Amino acid sequence: MTETFAVEQRRKLVTSLPGPNSVALQRRREKSVSRGAGTLANIYMDHGAGAILVDVDGNQLIDLGCGIGVTTIGHANPAVVTAAAEQAAKLTHTLFTVTPYENYVRVAEKLAEITPGDFEKRSILVNSGAEAVENAVKIARKYTGRRVILSLDHAFHGRTNLTMAMTYRPWPERAGMGPFPGDLFSVPVSYPFRDGLSGADAAERTIDYIRTHIGASEVAAFFVEPIQGDGGIVIPAPGFFARIKEFCEENGIVFVADEIQAGIARTGAWYSIEHHGVVPDLVTSAKGIAGGFPLAAVTGRAEIMDAVQPGGIGGTFGGNPVSTAAALATFEEIESKNLIAEAQRVERALLARIGDWAERFDIVGEVRGKGAMFGVELVRPGTREPNPEALHTVLTHATANGVIPLDAGSWDSVLRLLPSVVISEELIDDAAGVLEEGLAKAQG
Ligand SMILES: *Cc1c(COP(=O)(O)O)cnc(C)c1O
């Protein structure tokens, strides 16, 4: 890319991290913000551009996380900023279900175009990923008249009571927060690094589990992340989702692709299910959809989406005029700047730079990913045993040196990289160097 950014695209440290202004803010935060909102690095940000964040002490950090995959098209993307500011000056709220407006319709039209499947589609817009998943559950239950909802082992579907119960990890997401709703089941995923199964064999294991534990005829919907995000960038083996989708069709089950993290250009396709060659019935979108503004959507087959009675779904802020303006600008940026190809460029650059880490570091079990969505699974040397201490060391080293990656995985042992698709090769190289120092330290 030859784009110019409002902040020079390079790492620059002017204090130790966190700097004095961050430390002062952290003291205030401890007295005012719930400790339940845990923080990866106590470095307070002031502004950003492209793949660089600038903190309150003037340090420039390389962002490899995008606030968990949200600012995919770069921080404070100028097209998004302009569209949102212009819309905010015109109209900020009416509530679409009271008196509607065009932005909402345009986003729904665009979602029908970019989501997989050549059939009539409808969308509902909401505020957060979890809210989209909740609505997809409601819609699928209404359409099928059934109650059971399936999700995969290592899944992450959100933090509301229902979606938390569809999420895999007992700690820290769920501990002590029950009771949870019933009729939700977690079934085996395909995790090639850990189970060594082909996609077909893993799918048969999953289907057998459903038949023997749950009963296919009870199931309303099967929720999958085509590439699991919080679960550790788990990419099921080829053929797994094709067989699961076929099983859903045979049994009248709605197949839902939760694309909240992997969707919207991040993996080098509009939606990550495209890599598996499967067309879902419903798709959830959120995180990267509006360049940093809160917006989420459920999109899918018209007959499923329209099974709900008018007034059956909605919400006060859903599809807010400013968020939808930001989403339209995001779609336009992705298309006019060919950012799907940029995500593929990031994949090539990452593979070239970090693809050999499993050979170079005893504690790296596997490097895997698609587009700008990568995981580095850390293990105890010579085994596949998860190594959360190593991840902790790498994250501590990285954040102290101006690089912000993410953690992931049911065992807290996967280094997760979700950079912007506009990140340069130079920044990838510099950030990888810092992560390598962390890996060397963790290896001891
Ligand atoms: C983040 C995420 C959610 C929840 O989205 P929120 O906006 O945080 O509610 C759901 N599913 C997946 C796959 C996610 O990554």
Coordinates of C-alpha atoms and ligand atoms in Angstrom, one line a residue:
M1 CA 0.0 0.0 0.0
T2 CA 1.2 3.5 -0.7
E3 CA -1.4 5.1 1.5
T4 CA -0.4 8.0 3.8
F5 CA -1.6 8.1 7.3
A6 CA -2.2 10.9 9.9
V7 CA 0.4 9.1 12.1
E8 CA 3.7 7.9 10.8
Q9 CA 3.5 4.1 10.5
R10 CA 6.3 3.2 12.8
R11 CA 6.9 2.1 16.4
K12 CA 8.4 4.8 18.6
L13 CA 8.8 4.7 22.4
V14 CA 9.5 7.9 24.3
T15 CA 8.8 6.5 27.9
S16 CA 8.9 3.1 29.4
L17 CA 5.5 1.4 29.1
P18 CA 3.1 2.0 30.7
G19 CA 4.3 5.7 30.8
P20 CA 3.5 8.2 33.6
N21 CA 0.2 9.4 32.2
S22 CA -1.0 5.9 31.8
V23 CA 0.0 5.0 35.3
A24 CA -1.9 8.0 36.7
L25 CA -5.0 7.0 34.7
Q26 CA -4.7 3.5 35.9
R27 CA -4.8 4.7 39.5
R28 CA -8.1 6.6 38.8
R29 CA -9.5 3.6 36.9
E30 CA -8.9 1.3 39.8
K31 CA -11.1 3.5 42.0
S32 CA -13.9 4.0 39.4
V33 CA -14.1 1.0 37.0
S34 CA -15.1 -2.5 37.9
R35 CA -12.2 -4.9 38.1
G36 CA -14.3 -7.3 36.1
A37 CA -13.4 -5.4 33.0
G38 CA -9.9 -6.9 33.0
T39 CA -7.3 -5.3 30.8
L40 CA -4.5 -6.9 28.6
A41 CA -2.2 -3.9 29.0
N42 CA -2.7 -0.8 31.1
I43 CA -1.6 1.6 28.4
Y44 CA -4.1 4.3 27.8
M45 CA -4.6 5.4 24.2
D46 CA -5.1 8.9 22.8
H47 CA -5.4 8.5 19.0
G48 CA -4.5 6.2 16.2
A49 CA -4.1 5.8 12.4
G50 CA -3.7 2.8 10.3
A51 CA -2.0 0.1 12.3
I52 CA -0.5 2.5 14.9
L53 CA -1.9 3.6 18.3
V54 CA -0.5 6.6 20.1
D55 CA -0.8 6.5 23.9
V56 CA -1.3 9.4 26.4
D57 CA 2.5 9.7 26.8
G58 CA 3.2 10.0 23.1
N59 CA 4.4 6.4 22.5
Q60 CA 3.6 4.9 19.1
L61 CA 2.5 1.2 19.4
I62 CA 2.0 -1.4 16.7
D63 CA -1.6 -2.7 17.0
L64 CA -1.8 -6.4 16.3
G65 CA -5.3 -6.7 17.9
C66 CA -7.5 -4.0 16.4
G67 CA -9.6 -4.0 19.7
I68 CA -10.3 -7.7 18.9
G69 CA -10.7 -7.5 15.2
V70 CA -12.8 -4.3 14.9
T71 CA -10.6 -1.7 13.3
T72 CA -9.8 -4.0 10.4
I73 CA -9.6 -1.1 7.9
G74 CA -7.3 0.9 10.1
H75 CA -7.7 3.2 13.2
A76 CA -9.7 6.4 12.6
N77 CA -10.2 5.5 9.0
P78 CA -10.7 8.9 7.3
A79 CA -13.7 7.8 5.2
V80 CA -15.4 6.3 8.2
V81 CA -14.7 9.4 10.3
T82 CA -16.1 11.7 7.6
A83 CA -19.2 9.6 7.0
A84 CA -20.0 9.3 10.8
A85 CA -19.4 13.0 11.5
E86 CA -21.6 14.1 8.6
Q87 CA -24.4 11.8 9.7
A88 CA -24.0 12.9 13.3
A89 CA -24.6 16.5 12.2
K90 CA -27.8 15.5 10.3
L91 CA -29.6 12.9 12.4
T92 CA -28.4 10.7 15.3
H93 CA -31.5 8.7 16.2
T94 CA -35.2 8.0 15.3
L95 CA -35.4 4.2 16.1
F96 CA -35.8 2.3 12.8
T97 CA -38.9 0.5 14.2
V98 CA -40.6 3.9 14.9
T99 CA -39.7 5.9 11.9
P100 CA -37.2 4.4 9.5
Y101 CA -34.3 5.9 7.4
E102 CA -32.3 4.9 4.3
N103 CA -28.9 4.0 5.9
Y104 CA -30.4 1.0 7.6
V105 CA -32.0 -0.3 4.3
R106 CA -28.7 0.3 2.4
V107 CA -26.7 -1.7 5.0
A108 CA -29.3 -4.6 4.7
E109 CA -29.0 -4.4 0.9
K110 CA -25.3 -4.5 1.0
L111 CA -25.3 -7.4 3.5
A112 CA -27.5 -9.4 1.2
E113 CA -25.0 -8.8 -1.6
I114 CA -21.8 -9.7 0.3
T115 CA -22.9 -12.7 2.4
P116 CA -22.6 -16.1 0.8
G117 CA -25.6 -17.6 -1.0
D118 CA -27.6 -16.7 -4.1
F119 CA -31.1 -16.4 -2.6
E120 CA -33.5 -13.8 -1.2
K121 CA -32.1 -12.5 2.1
R122 CA -33.2 -10.2 4.9
S123 CA -31.3 -8.6 7.8
I124 CA -31.9 -7.3 11.2
L125 CA -29.4 -4.7 12.7
V126 CA -28.5 -4.6 16.4
N127 CA -25.7 -3.2 18.6
S128 CA -23.3 -6.0 19.5
G129 CA -22.2 -9.4 18.5
A130 CA -23.8 -11.1 21.4
E131 CA -27.1 -9.4 20.5
A132 CA -26.8 -10.6 17.0
V133 CA -26.3 -14.2 18.2
E134 CA -29.2 -13.9 20.6
N135 CA -31.4 -12.7 17.7
A136 CA -30.3 -15.6 15.5
V137 CA -31.2 -18.0 18.3
K138 CA -34.7 -16.4 18.5
I139 CA -35.2 -16.4 14.8
A140 CA -34.1 -20.1 14.3
R141 CA -36.3 -21.2 17.1
K142 CA -39.3 -19.4 15.7
Y143 CA -38.7 -20.8 12.2
T144 CA -38.1 -24.4 13.2
G145 CA -40.5 -24.6 16.3
R146 CA -37.6 -26.4 18.0
R147 CA -35.6 -25.4 21.1
V148 CA -32.1 -27.0 21.1
I149 CA -29.1 -24.8 20.1
L150 CA -25.7 -26.4 19.3
S151 CA -22.3 -24.7 19.4
L152 CA -18.8 -26.1 19.0
D153 CA -16.2 -26.8 21.6
H154 CA -13.9 -23.8 22.0
A155 CA -16.6 -21.5 20.7
F156 CA -17.0 -17.9 21.7
H157 CA -20.5 -16.4 21.0
G158 CA -20.6 -13.5 23.6
R159 CA -21.1 -12.4 27.2
T160 CA -24.9 -12.1 27.7
N161 CA -26.5 -14.8 29.7
L162 CA -27.6 -16.8 26.7
T163 CA -24.5 -16.3 24.6
M164 CA -22.2 -16.9 27.6
A165 CA -23.9 -20.3 28.0
M166 CA -23.1 -21.0 24.3
T167 CA -19.4 -20.0 25.0
Y168 CA -16.9 -22.7 25.9
R169 CA -14.6 -21.4 28.6
P170 CA -15.8 -21.7 32.2
W171 CA -13.1 -19.3 33.3
P172 CA -13.2 -16.3 33.3
E173 CA -16.3 -15.8 31.2
R174 CA -18.8 -17.9 33.1
A175 CA -17.5 -18.6 36.6
G176 CA -20.1 -17.9 39.3
M177 CA -22.6 -16.3 36.9
G178 CA -25.3 -18.9 36.4
P179 CA -27.9 -20.1 36.2
F180 CA -27.8 -20.4 32.5
P181 CA -30.6 -21.1 30.0
G182 CA -31.2 -24.8 29.1
D183 CA -31.4 -26.6 25.7
L184 CA -27.8 -25.5 24.8
F185 CA -25.2 -28.1 23.9
S186 CA -21.5 -27.9 23.0
V187 CA -20.4 -30.6 20.6
P188 CA -16.9 -31.6 19.3
V189 CA -15.2 -29.3 16.8
S190 CA -12.4 -30.3 14.3
Y191 CA -9.1 -29.1 15.8
P192 CA -6.5 -30.6 13.5
F193 CA -3.5 -29.7 15.6
R194 CA -5.0 -31.5 18.7
D195 CA -7.2 -34.3 17.3
G196 CA -5.3 -35.1 14.1
L197 CA -8.6 -36.1 12.4
S198 CA -9.6 -35.4 8.8
G199 CA -12.6 -33.1 8.3
A200 CA -14.8 -36.1 7.4
D201 CA -13.8 -38.1 10.5
A202 CA -14.2 -35.1 12.8
A203 CA -17.6 -34.4 11.3
E204 CA -18.7 -38.1 11.9
R205 CA -17.6 -37.8 15.5
T206 CA -19.6 -34.6 15.9
I207 CA -22.7 -36.1 14.3
D208 CA -22.5 -39.2 16.3
Y209 CA -22.3 -37.1 19.5
I210 CA -25.4 -35.2 18.5
R211 CA -27.3 -38.4 17.7
T212 CA -26.3 -40.2 20.9
H213 CA -26.5 -37.2 23.3
I214 CA -29.1 -34.8 22.0
G215 CA -31.2 -36.1 19.0
A216 CA -31.0 -34.3 15.7
S217 CA -34.8 -33.8 15.5
E218 CA -34.7 -31.6 18.6
V219 CA -32.2 -29.1 17.2
A220 CA -33.2 -25.6 15.9
A221 CA -29.8 -24.3 15.0
F222 CA -26.1 -25.2 14.8
F223 CA -23.8 -22.2 15.5
V224 CA -20.2 -22.3 14.2
E225 CA -17.3 -19.9 13.9
P226 CA -15.8 -21.0 10.5
I227 CA -12.5 -19.8 12.0
Q228 CA -12.7 -19.8 15.8
G229 CA -11.4 -16.5 17.3
D230 CA -11.2 -16.6 21.1
G231 CA -11.0 -20.4 20.9
G232 CA -7.4 -20.0 19.5
I233 CA -7.7 -19.4 15.7
V234 CA -8.9 -23.0 15.3
I235 CA -9.5 -23.8 11.6
P236 CA -11.5 -27.0 11.2
A237 CA -10.1 -29.5 8.7
P238 CA -11.3 -29.3 5.0
G239 CA -14.6 -31.0 4.6
F240 CA -15.7 -30.6 8.2
F241 CA -18.2 -27.9 7.6
A242 CA -19.4 -29.3 4.3
R243 CA -20.5 -32.5 6.1
I244 CA -22.0 -30.6 9.1
K245 CA -24.0 -28.4 6.7
E246 CA -25.2 -31.5 4.9
F247 CA -26.2 -33.0 8.2
C248 CA -28.1 -29.8 9.1
E249 CA -30.0 -30.0 5.7
E250 CA -30.9 -33.6 6.3
N251 CA -32.3 -32.8 9.7
G252 CA -34.0 -29.4 9.2
I253 CA -31.4 -27.6 11.3
V254 CA -30.6 -23.9 10.7
F255 CA -26.8 -23.6 10.0
V256 CA -25.5 -20.3 11.4
A257 CA -22.1 -19.0 10.7
D258 CA -21.0 -16.7 13.5
E259 CA -18.7 -14.4 11.4
I260 CA -18.5 -11.7 14.1
Q261 CA -14.7 -12.0 14.4
A262 CA -13.6 -13.5 11.1
G263 CA -16.1 -11.8 8.7
I264 CA -15.9 -8.5 6.8
A265 CA -12.7 -8.9 4.8
R266 CA -10.5 -10.0 7.7
T267 CA -9.5 -13.4 6.4
G268 CA -9.1 -12.4 2.7
A269 CA -12.8 -13.0 1.8
W270 CA -15.9 -11.1 2.8
Y271 CA -16.8 -14.1 5.1
S272 CA -14.5 -16.8 6.4
I273 CA -17.0 -19.6 5.6
E274 CA -16.2 -19.0 2.0
H275 CA -12.8 -20.8 2.6
H276 CA -14.8 -23.9 3.5
G277 CA -17.0 -23.7 0.4
V278 CA -20.2 -23.8 2.5
V279 CA -23.3 -21.5 2.2
P280 CA -24.9 -20.9 5.7
D281 CA -28.6 -20.2 6.3
L282 CA -27.9 -17.3 8.6
V283 CA -24.7 -15.2 9.2
T284 CA -23.9 -12.9 12.1
S285 CA -21.7 -9.9 11.5
A286 CA -20.3 -7.4 14.0
K287 CA -16.8 -6.3 15.1
G288 CA -15.2 -5.1 11.8
I289 CA -18.5 -4.1 10.1
A290 CA -18.4 -0.3 10.9
G291 CA -14.8 0.7 11.3
G292 CA -15.0 0.9 15.1
F293 CA -18.6 1.9 15.6
P294 CA -21.0 -0.4 17.4
L295 CA -23.2 -2.3 14.9
A296 CA -24.1 -5.9 14.3
A297 CA -26.4 -7.9 12.0
V298 CA -28.1 -11.1 11.4
T299 CA -28.5 -11.8 7.7
G300 CA -30.0 -14.9 6.0
R301 CA -32.6 -16.7 4.1
A302 CA -35.7 -14.6 3.7
E303 CA -38.0 -17.4 4.7
I304 CA -36.1 -17.9 8.0
M305 CA -35.7 -14.2 8.8
D306 CA -39.3 -13.4 7.9
A307 CA -40.7 -16.2 10.2
V308 CA -40.7 -13.7 13.0
Q309 CA -43.8 -11.6 13.6
P310 CA -43.5 -7.8 13.3
G311 CA -42.3 -6.5 16.7
G312 CA -40.7 -9.9 17.5
I313 CA -37.2 -8.6 17.1
G314 CA -35.6 -5.1 17.4
G315 CA -34.1 -2.8 20.0
T316 CA -33.7 0.9 20.7
F317 CA -30.3 1.6 19.3
G318 CA -30.1 -1.2 16.7
G319 CA -28.9 0.1 13.3
N320 CA -28.2 3.6 14.6
P321 CA -27.9 6.2 11.8
V322 CA -24.3 7.0 12.7
S323 CA -23.2 3.4 12.9
T324 CA -24.9 2.5 9.7
A325 CA -23.2 5.5 7.9
A326 CA -19.9 4.2 9.3
A327 CA -20.7 0.7 8.0
L328 CA -21.5 2.0 4.5
A329 CA -18.2 3.9 4.4
T330 CA -16.5 0.7 5.6
F331 CA -18.0 -1.4 2.7
E332 CA -17.0 1.4 0.3
E333 CA -13.4 1.4 1.6
I334 CA -13.1 -2.3 1.4
E335 CA -14.3 -2.3 -2.2
S336 CA -12.6 0.8 -3.6
K337 CA -9.2 0.0 -1.9
N338 CA -9.5 -3.8 -2.6
L339 CA -8.9 -4.5 1.1
I340 CA -9.8 -8.2 0.7
A341 CA -6.7 -8.5 -1.5
E342 CA -4.8 -6.5 1.2
A343 CA -5.9 -9.1 3.8
Q344 CA -4.4 -11.8 1.5
R345 CA -1.2 -9.7 1.3
V346 CA -1.0 -9.6 5.1
E347 CA -1.4 -13.4 5.1
R348 CA 1.5 -13.8 2.7
A349 CA 3.7 -11.3 4.7
L350 CA 2.9 -13.1 8.0
L351 CA 3.6 -16.5 6.6
A352 CA 6.9 -15.3 5.1
R353 CA 7.9 -13.7 8.4
I354 CA 6.5 -16.0 11.1
G355 CA 5.5 -19.2 9.2
D356 CA 8.7 -21.0 10.3
W357 CA 8.4 -20.3 14.0
A358 CA 7.4 -23.9 14.8
E359 CA 10.8 -25.0 13.4
R360 CA 12.7 -22.2 15.1
F361 CA 11.1 -22.3 18.6
D362 CA 10.6 -25.4 20.7
I363 CA 7.6 -23.7 22.4
V364 CA 5.7 -23.0 19.1
G365 CA 3.5 -26.0 18.2
E366 CA 1.8 -24.4 15.2
V367 CA 1.4 -21.2 13.3
R368 CA -1.9 -21.0 11.5
G369 CA -4.2 -18.4 10.0
K370 CA -6.0 -16.9 7.1
G371 CA -5.7 -13.3 5.9
A372 CA -5.1 -11.0 8.9
M373 CA -6.2 -13.6 11.4
F374 CA -3.4 -15.7 12.9
G375 CA -2.7 -17.9 15.9
V376 CA 0.6 -19.1 17.3
E377 CA -0.1 -22.1 19.6
L378 CA 2.4 -22.3 22.4
V379 CA 3.3 -25.7 23.9
R380 CA 5.7 -27.3 26.3
P381 CA 8.8 -28.3 24.3
G382 CA 8.5 -31.6 22.6
T383 CA 4.8 -32.0 23.4
R384 CA 1.4 -30.6 22.5
E385 CA 0.7 -29.7 26.1
P386 CA -0.5 -26.0 26.3
N387 CA 2.0 -23.5 27.6
P388 CA 0.1 -20.5 29.1
E389 CA 3.2 -19.3 31.0
A390 CA 5.0 -18.8 27.7
L391 CA 2.1 -16.8 26.4
H392 CA 2.1 -14.7 29.5
T393 CA 5.8 -14.0 29.0
V394 CA 5.4 -13.2 25.3
L395 CA 2.5 -10.8 26.0
T396 CA 4.3 -9.0 28.8
H397 CA 7.4 -8.6 26.7
A398 CA 5.4 -7.4 23.7
T399 CA 3.2 -4.8 25.5
A400 CA 6.2 -3.4 27.3
N401 CA 7.9 -2.9 24.0
G402 CA 5.1 -1.2 22.1
V403 CA 3.5 -4.2 20.4
I404 CA -0.1 -5.1 21.2
P405 CA -1.1 -8.7 20.3
L406 CA -4.0 -10.7 21.8
D407 CA -4.3 -13.9 23.8
A408 CA -6.7 -16.8 22.9
G409 CA -7.4 -20.4 23.4
S410 CA -9.3 -22.6 25.9
W411 CA -5.9 -23.1 27.7
D412 CA -4.7 -19.5 27.4
S413 CA -1.9 -20.6 25.2
V414 CA -2.5 -19.2 21.8
L415 CA -0.9 -15.9 20.7
R416 CA -3.6 -14.2 18.5
L417 CA -2.8 -11.7 15.8
L418 CA -5.6 -9.6 14.3
P419 CA -3.7 -6.7 12.7
S420 CA -5.4 -4.2 10.4
V421 CA -5.3 -5.2 6.7
V422 CA -3.5 -1.9 6.0
I423 CA -0.5 -2.9 8.1
S424 CA 2.8 -2.5 6.2
E425 CA 5.4 -5.2 5.7
E426 CA 7.8 -3.0 7.7
L427 CA 5.5 -3.0 10.7
I428 CA 4.9 -6.8 10.5
D429 CA 8.7 -7.3 10.4
D430 CA 9.3 -5.0 13.4
A431 CA 6.5 -6.5 15.5
A432 CA 7.6 -10.0 14.6
G433 CA 11.1 -9.2 15.9
V434 CA 9.6 -8.1 19.3
L435 CA 7.5 -11.2 19.5
E436 CA 10.6 -13.3 18.7
E437 CA 12.4 -11.7 21.6
G438 CA 9.4 -12.7 23.8
L439 CA 9.5 -16.2 22.5
A440 CA 13.2 -16.5 23.2
K441 CA 12.6 -15.2 26.7
A442 CA 9.7 -17.7 27.3
Q443 CA 11.9 -20.5 26.0
G444 CA 14.5 -19.7 28.7
Ligands
LIG1 C1 -16.7 -10.9 19.9 C2 -17.6 -12.1 19.4 C3 -18.9 -12.2 19.8 C4 -19.6 -11.2 20.7 O1 -19.6 -9.9 20.2 P1 -19.8 -8.6 21.2 O2 -19.9 -7.5 20.2 O3 -18.6 -8.6 22.1 O4 -21.0 -8.9 21.9 C5 -19.6 -13.2 19.3 N1 -19.1 -14.1 18.5 C6 -17.8 -14.1 18.1 C7 -17.3 -15.1 17.1 C8 -17.0 -13.0 18.6 O5 -15.7 -13.0 18.2

